[in-house]
Structure formats: C-alpha cells, structure tokens
Short mmCIF file of C-alpha atoms in Angstrom, two decimals:
data_model
loop_
_atom_site.label_atom_id
_atom_site.label_comp_id
_atom_site.label_asym_id
_atom_site.label_seq_id
_atom_site.Cartn_x
_atom_site.Cartn_y
_atom_site.Cartn_z
CA MET U 434 35.00 -48.10 50.66
CA ASN U 435 33.18 -46.26 53.52
CA LYS U 436 31.46 -44.09 50.83
CA ARG U 437 30.25 -47.37 48.97
CA TRP U 438 28.93 -48.83 52.09
CA SER U 439 27.16 -45.51 52.97
CA PHE U 440 25.58 -45.57 49.66
CA PHE U 441 24.26 -49.02 50.11
CA ALA U 442 22.84 -48.30 53.68
CA THR U 443 21.16 -45.20 52.25
CA LEU U 444 19.53 -47.26 49.44
CA LEU U 445 18.41 -49.99 52.12
CA MET U 446 16.77 -47.35 54.42
CA MET U 447 15.06 -45.85 51.45
CA SER U 448 13.86 -49.21 50.41
CA THR U 449 12.66 -50.43 53.68
CA PRO U 450 9.01 -48.88 54.71
CA ALA U 451 8.81 -47.31 57.84
CA PHE U 452 6.66 -48.90 60.52
CA ALA U 453 3.35 -46.74 61.02
CA ALA U 454 1.38 -47.69 64.26
CA ILE U 455 -2.16 -47.52 64.39
CA THR U 456 -3.52 -47.59 67.97
CA LEU U 457 -6.90 -48.72 69.26
CA THR U 458 -8.00 -48.01 72.70
CA THR U 459 -11.38 -49.18 74.28
CA SER U 460 -13.58 -48.38 77.16
CA GLU U 461 -13.57 -50.47 80.26
CA GLU U 462 -16.73 -52.36 79.26
CA ILE U 463 -15.33 -53.73 75.94
CA LYS U 464 -13.24 -56.87 75.71
CA ILE U 465 -11.25 -57.54 72.61
CA ALA U 466 -11.59 -61.32 71.36
CA ALA U 467 -9.75 -61.17 68.18
CA ILE U 468 -8.06 -58.70 65.65
CA ASN U 469 -8.17 -59.68 62.08
CA GLY U 470 -8.97 -63.28 63.10
CA GLN U 471 -5.94 -63.38 65.44
CA GLU U 472 -7.08 -64.32 68.82
CA VAL U 473 -6.21 -61.75 71.77
CA ASN U 474 -5.20 -63.35 75.04
CA THR U 475 -7.69 -62.33 77.54
CA GLY U 476 -7.63 -65.21 80.02
CA LEU U 477 -7.88 -65.04 83.72
CA PHE U 478 -4.32 -64.22 84.25
CA SER U 479 -3.50 -62.30 81.32
CA SER U 480 -3.01 -58.46 81.36
CA ASN U 481 -6.35 -56.69 80.57
CA LYS U 482 -4.79 -54.44 77.70
CA LYS U 483 -6.70 -51.38 76.68
CA ALA U 484 -4.46 -50.50 73.74
CA HIS U 485 -4.10 -52.65 70.67
CA GLN U 486 -2.15 -52.42 67.38
CA LEU U 487 -4.11 -52.27 63.96
CA LYS U 488 -2.81 -52.39 60.46
CA THR U 489 -3.21 -49.69 57.96
CA GLY U 490 -6.60 -49.89 55.98
CA GLU U 491 -9.55 -51.99 56.82
CA ASN U 492 -9.37 -54.30 60.03
CA VAL U 493 -12.01 -56.61 61.72
CA ILE U 494 -12.32 -56.43 65.46
CA SER U 495 -14.06 -59.17 67.31
CA VAL U 496 -15.55 -57.90 70.65
CA ARG U 497 -17.94 -58.45 73.42
CA TYR U 498 -19.72 -56.17 75.81
CA SER U 499 -18.72 -57.02 79.46
CA GLN U 500 -19.66 -55.02 82.49
CA TYR U 501 -19.11 -55.67 86.27
CA PHE U 502 -21.79 -55.07 88.82
CA GLU U 503 -21.80 -55.51 92.70
CA GLU U 504 -24.65 -56.99 94.07
CA ASN U 505 -23.81 -57.19 97.84
CA ARG U 506 -20.49 -55.91 98.92
CA ASN U 507 -20.57 -57.43 102.45
CA ILE U 508 -20.86 -60.90 101.10
CA GLY U 509 -18.78 -60.57 98.07
CA THR U 510 -21.42 -61.51 95.35
CA HIS U 511 -21.38 -59.64 92.00
CA GLU U 512 -22.64 -60.12 88.40
CA ILE U 513 -20.95 -59.86 85.11
CA VAL U 514 -23.15 -59.26 82.12
CA ARG U 515 -21.74 -60.31 78.89
CA SER U 516 -22.75 -60.26 75.21
CA ASN U 517 -21.93 -62.58 72.46
CA ILE U 518 -19.12 -61.66 70.06
CA VAL U 519 -19.68 -58.98 67.72
CA ASN U 520 -17.52 -58.35 64.64
CA ILE U 521 -16.73 -54.82 63.68
CA LYS U 522 -15.43 -54.13 60.09
CA THR U 523 -13.56 -50.90 60.42
CA PRO U 524 -13.34 -48.25 57.53
CA LEU U 525 -9.99 -47.38 56.09
CA LEU U 526 -7.69 -46.45 59.15
CA ASP U 527 -4.71 -43.87 58.59
CA ASP U 528 -1.01 -44.43 59.86
CA ASN U 529 0.01 -43.00 63.07
CA GLN U 530 -3.58 -42.46 64.19
CA THR U 531 -5.35 -43.50 67.46
CA TYR U 532 -8.88 -44.61 67.42
CA TYR U 533 -11.22 -45.30 70.33
CA LEU U 534 -13.89 -48.10 70.49
CA SER U 535 -16.71 -47.38 73.02
CA LEU U 536 -20.29 -48.42 73.64
CA ILE U 537 -23.07 -46.33 72.54
CA ASP U 538 -25.72 -45.74 75.39
CA THR U 539 -23.86 -47.67 78.05
CA PRO U 540 -26.29 -48.99 80.54
CA LYS U 541 -26.21 -47.69 84.21
CA ASN U 542 -27.59 -50.62 86.19
CA VAL U 543 -27.63 -54.49 86.05
CA ASP U 544 -31.16 -54.68 84.78
CA ALA U 545 -30.60 -52.42 81.83
CA ALA U 546 -27.33 -54.18 81.24
CA ARG U 547 -29.12 -57.54 81.03
CA ASP U 548 -31.37 -56.19 78.15
CA TYR U 549 -28.31 -54.34 76.68
CA ALA U 550 -26.23 -57.45 76.36
CA LYS U 551 -28.82 -59.02 74.14
CA GLN U 552 -28.00 -56.58 71.30
CA PRO U 553 -25.04 -54.10 72.28
CA VAL U 554 -24.19 -51.26 70.08
CA PHE U 555 -20.36 -50.28 69.45
CA GLY U 556 -19.07 -46.98 68.11
CA LEU U 557 -15.59 -46.54 66.64
CA TYR U 558 -14.27 -42.93 66.85
CA ASN U 559 -11.24 -41.10 65.58
CA SER U 560 -8.80 -38.82 67.37
CA LYS U 561 -11.14 -35.91 66.77
CA ASN U 562 -14.03 -37.76 68.47
CA GLN U 563 -15.86 -38.22 65.26
CA LEU U 564 -17.88 -41.50 65.03
CA LEU U 565 -16.58 -43.30 61.89
CA VAL U 566 -18.86 -46.58 62.17
CA LYS U 567 -21.70 -48.07 64.38
CA GLN U 568 -22.08 -51.74 64.82
CA GLN U 569 -25.08 -53.57 66.53
CA GLY U 570 -24.72 -56.95 67.61
CA ALA U 571 -27.09 -59.81 66.61
CA LYS U 572 -30.18 -59.79 68.88
CA THR U 573 -29.93 -62.76 71.22
CA SER U 574 -31.63 -63.82 74.77
CA GLY U 575 -30.31 -65.63 77.81
CA LEU U 576 -27.00 -63.94 77.77
CA GLY U 577 -25.02 -63.01 81.00
CA ILE U 578 -22.81 -64.35 83.63
CA VAL U 579 -23.74 -64.43 87.38
CA SER U 580 -20.85 -65.06 89.74
CA ASN U 581 -19.29 -64.48 93.10
CA LEU U 582 -15.90 -63.87 94.28
CA PHE U 583 -14.75 -67.42 93.33
CA VAL U 584 -16.95 -68.78 90.88
CA GLU U 585 -17.81 -67.74 87.22
CA GLY U 586 -20.41 -69.34 85.03
CA GLU U 587 -21.75 -68.27 81.79
CA SER U 588 -25.37 -68.93 80.51
CA ILE U 589 -25.81 -68.67 76.75
CA ASN U 590 -29.00 -69.40 74.69
CA ARG U 591 -27.22 -71.58 71.88
CA ASN U 592 -30.44 -72.36 70.15
CA GLN U 593 -30.79 -68.83 68.89
CA VAL U 594 -28.11 -67.64 66.51
CA ASN U 595 -28.97 -64.65 64.48
CA VAL U 596 -26.82 -62.52 61.75
CA GLN U 597 -25.79 -59.27 63.08
CA PRO U 598 -26.95 -56.11 61.31
CA SER U 599 -24.80 -54.45 58.65
CA PRO U 600 -22.33 -51.65 59.90
CA GLU U 601 -23.51 -47.94 59.69
CA TYR U 602 -20.54 -45.83 58.26
CA THR U 603 -20.74 -42.11 58.75
CA ALA U 604 -19.78 -39.27 56.18
CA GLN U 605 -16.33 -39.27 58.12
CA ALA U 606 -15.53 -42.61 57.40
CA LYS U 607 -13.14 -43.62 54.47
CA LEU U 608 -14.22 -46.63 52.41
CA ASN U 609 -12.68 -48.66 49.59
CA GLN U 610 -14.46 -47.50 46.58
CA PRO U 611 -16.05 -50.23 44.45
CA LYS U 612 -14.26 -51.24 41.24
CA GLU U 613 -16.01 -49.99 38.12
CA GLU U 614 -16.77 -52.33 35.41
CA ILE U 615 -14.69 -51.94 32.30
CA SER U 616 -16.89 -51.25 29.39
CA THR U 617 -15.78 -51.82 25.71
CA ASP U 618 -16.41 -48.63 23.57
CA VAL U 619 -17.34 -49.95 20.10
CA SER U 620 -16.63 -46.66 18.35
CA VAL U 621 -13.05 -46.49 19.81
CA LYS U 622 -12.11 -50.24 18.99
CA GLY U 623 -13.48 -49.61 15.65
CA GLY U 624 -11.29 -46.62 15.24
CA GLN U 625 -8.22 -48.64 16.34
CA ASP U 626 -8.98 -51.29 13.72
CA GLN U 627 -9.43 -48.64 10.98
CA ARG U 628 -5.82 -47.20 12.24
CA LEU U 629 -4.10 -50.52 11.98
CA ILE U 630 -5.43 -51.12 8.48
CA GLN U 631 -4.28 -47.75 7.42
CA ILE U 632 -0.80 -48.52 8.79
CA TRP U 633 -0.70 -51.72 6.82
CA LYS U 634 -1.76 -50.02 3.75
CA ASN U 635 1.03 -47.58 4.14
CA ALA U 636 3.71 -49.82 5.10
CA SER U 637 6.35 -51.02 2.58
CA LYS U 638 6.99 -54.60 1.57
CA VAL U 639 10.11 -54.77 3.87
CA GLU U 640 7.84 -53.55 6.81
CA ARG U 641 5.20 -55.93 6.14
CA GLN U 642 7.52 -58.81 6.00
CA LYS U 643 9.22 -57.56 9.41
CA PHE U 644 5.74 -57.53 10.91
CA LEU U 645 4.61 -60.99 9.75
CA THR U 646 7.93 -62.51 10.98
CA TRP U 647 7.29 -60.95 14.44
CA LEU U 648 3.69 -62.02 14.46
CA ALA U 649 4.75 -65.69 13.69
CA GLU U 650 7.24 -65.49 16.77
CA GLN U 651 4.54 -64.52 19.16
#
C-alpha cells in the first residue's frame, strides 16, 4: 500500500510544473504602476518595493519616472519631478533570471529632470548587464510635481496625449518569431491526388466497398 502511494506521489510531482521565479529590480527613480495590467500598490503608506515578480515570456510593465530634489533643506521644501506612464513590452524572459530596469541618461539636477520627464527613456537589462530593450515615453509637456514636506500636488497637461515610440530591441533580446503563412504547393497536392487515384484503381471490390461504407459514415 505504501509503495502504491509513493508511486502516485511521484506521478503527481512529475505532472506538477515547478515554479520558476523571474525577478525584476528597478532603480530608485522608477516607480512601477502595473505589471501585465495588474496594478501595483504604490500608495503613500505602501512599501516601496524595488523587486517584483514577472512571468515567463513576454511582460508589459507600466512605469513612470519619479525623482526627488531638495530645494531648501532649512525650510523643508522639495520638488518631485514625475513623468506620465510609459508601457514597456519586454522580450521573452527566461526562468530563474533577474532583470534590471533603469533610466538611460538619468538627469543630475532639477532643471534637467523637468525636461527629461517630458520624454523619459527606460532600459531593461539582463543579469549580464546587457541592454535588451529601450523604451522612450510619449513626448509631453507641463509634467511634474512641486511639493513641500506636507502637501503634494501634480500638474499634468491633459490636453496633449501622444503615442509613445515603438520599443527598440537589441540583438541580445529574444523575441517571438512571426508565424509563417502556410502556402499550398500545387505540385504536391496534385501528386497526392494521383496517389489516391492509383490506390483506388489497385483496390479490390471488397476494399472499395469498405472505403465507401467508411466514407458514408463520416
């Protein structure tokens, strides 16, 4: 009895796929808004996670650029510059791997950040620090948050909505291959027809009757 249960347990373990985690880490200036359409909790009192789980294959990561600058430490004023949401379609991601999402050409001061937020550029890297895809945001204007220690407010130009540029995949990125169209080879089809005719000619009366009976039942 124990042997039988051991056998069933072995079959169950073999038929159950092992969980293979794919980890995404991000730089400090990147906020994850959603992963594959599933909103990520990034509210005021939520933990600021820098590691997220992705699925095997392609993923769509919705992110925004957000950077903090102190204006006057003595009176506690600061500015947070933010971009609109940018959607990044990843290449095919491998099991048990870690990927890193970072800004390309991160701005060093608040003036540069204001311009950068109008069209930020994100890069996805593999564990070998190889760039896989570069995604630029849609060019917008009037973005940013100016705030102090207690109040935050966002100013977004909602009258201007542009489509973001296409992703730029590198040679290191693995992509889904487009499906090839199935073409009908007339010569092959003709050869198959001739073969069926020849089989029919060589068949006996009984074999022909069996074939017609089978054909009528289909």
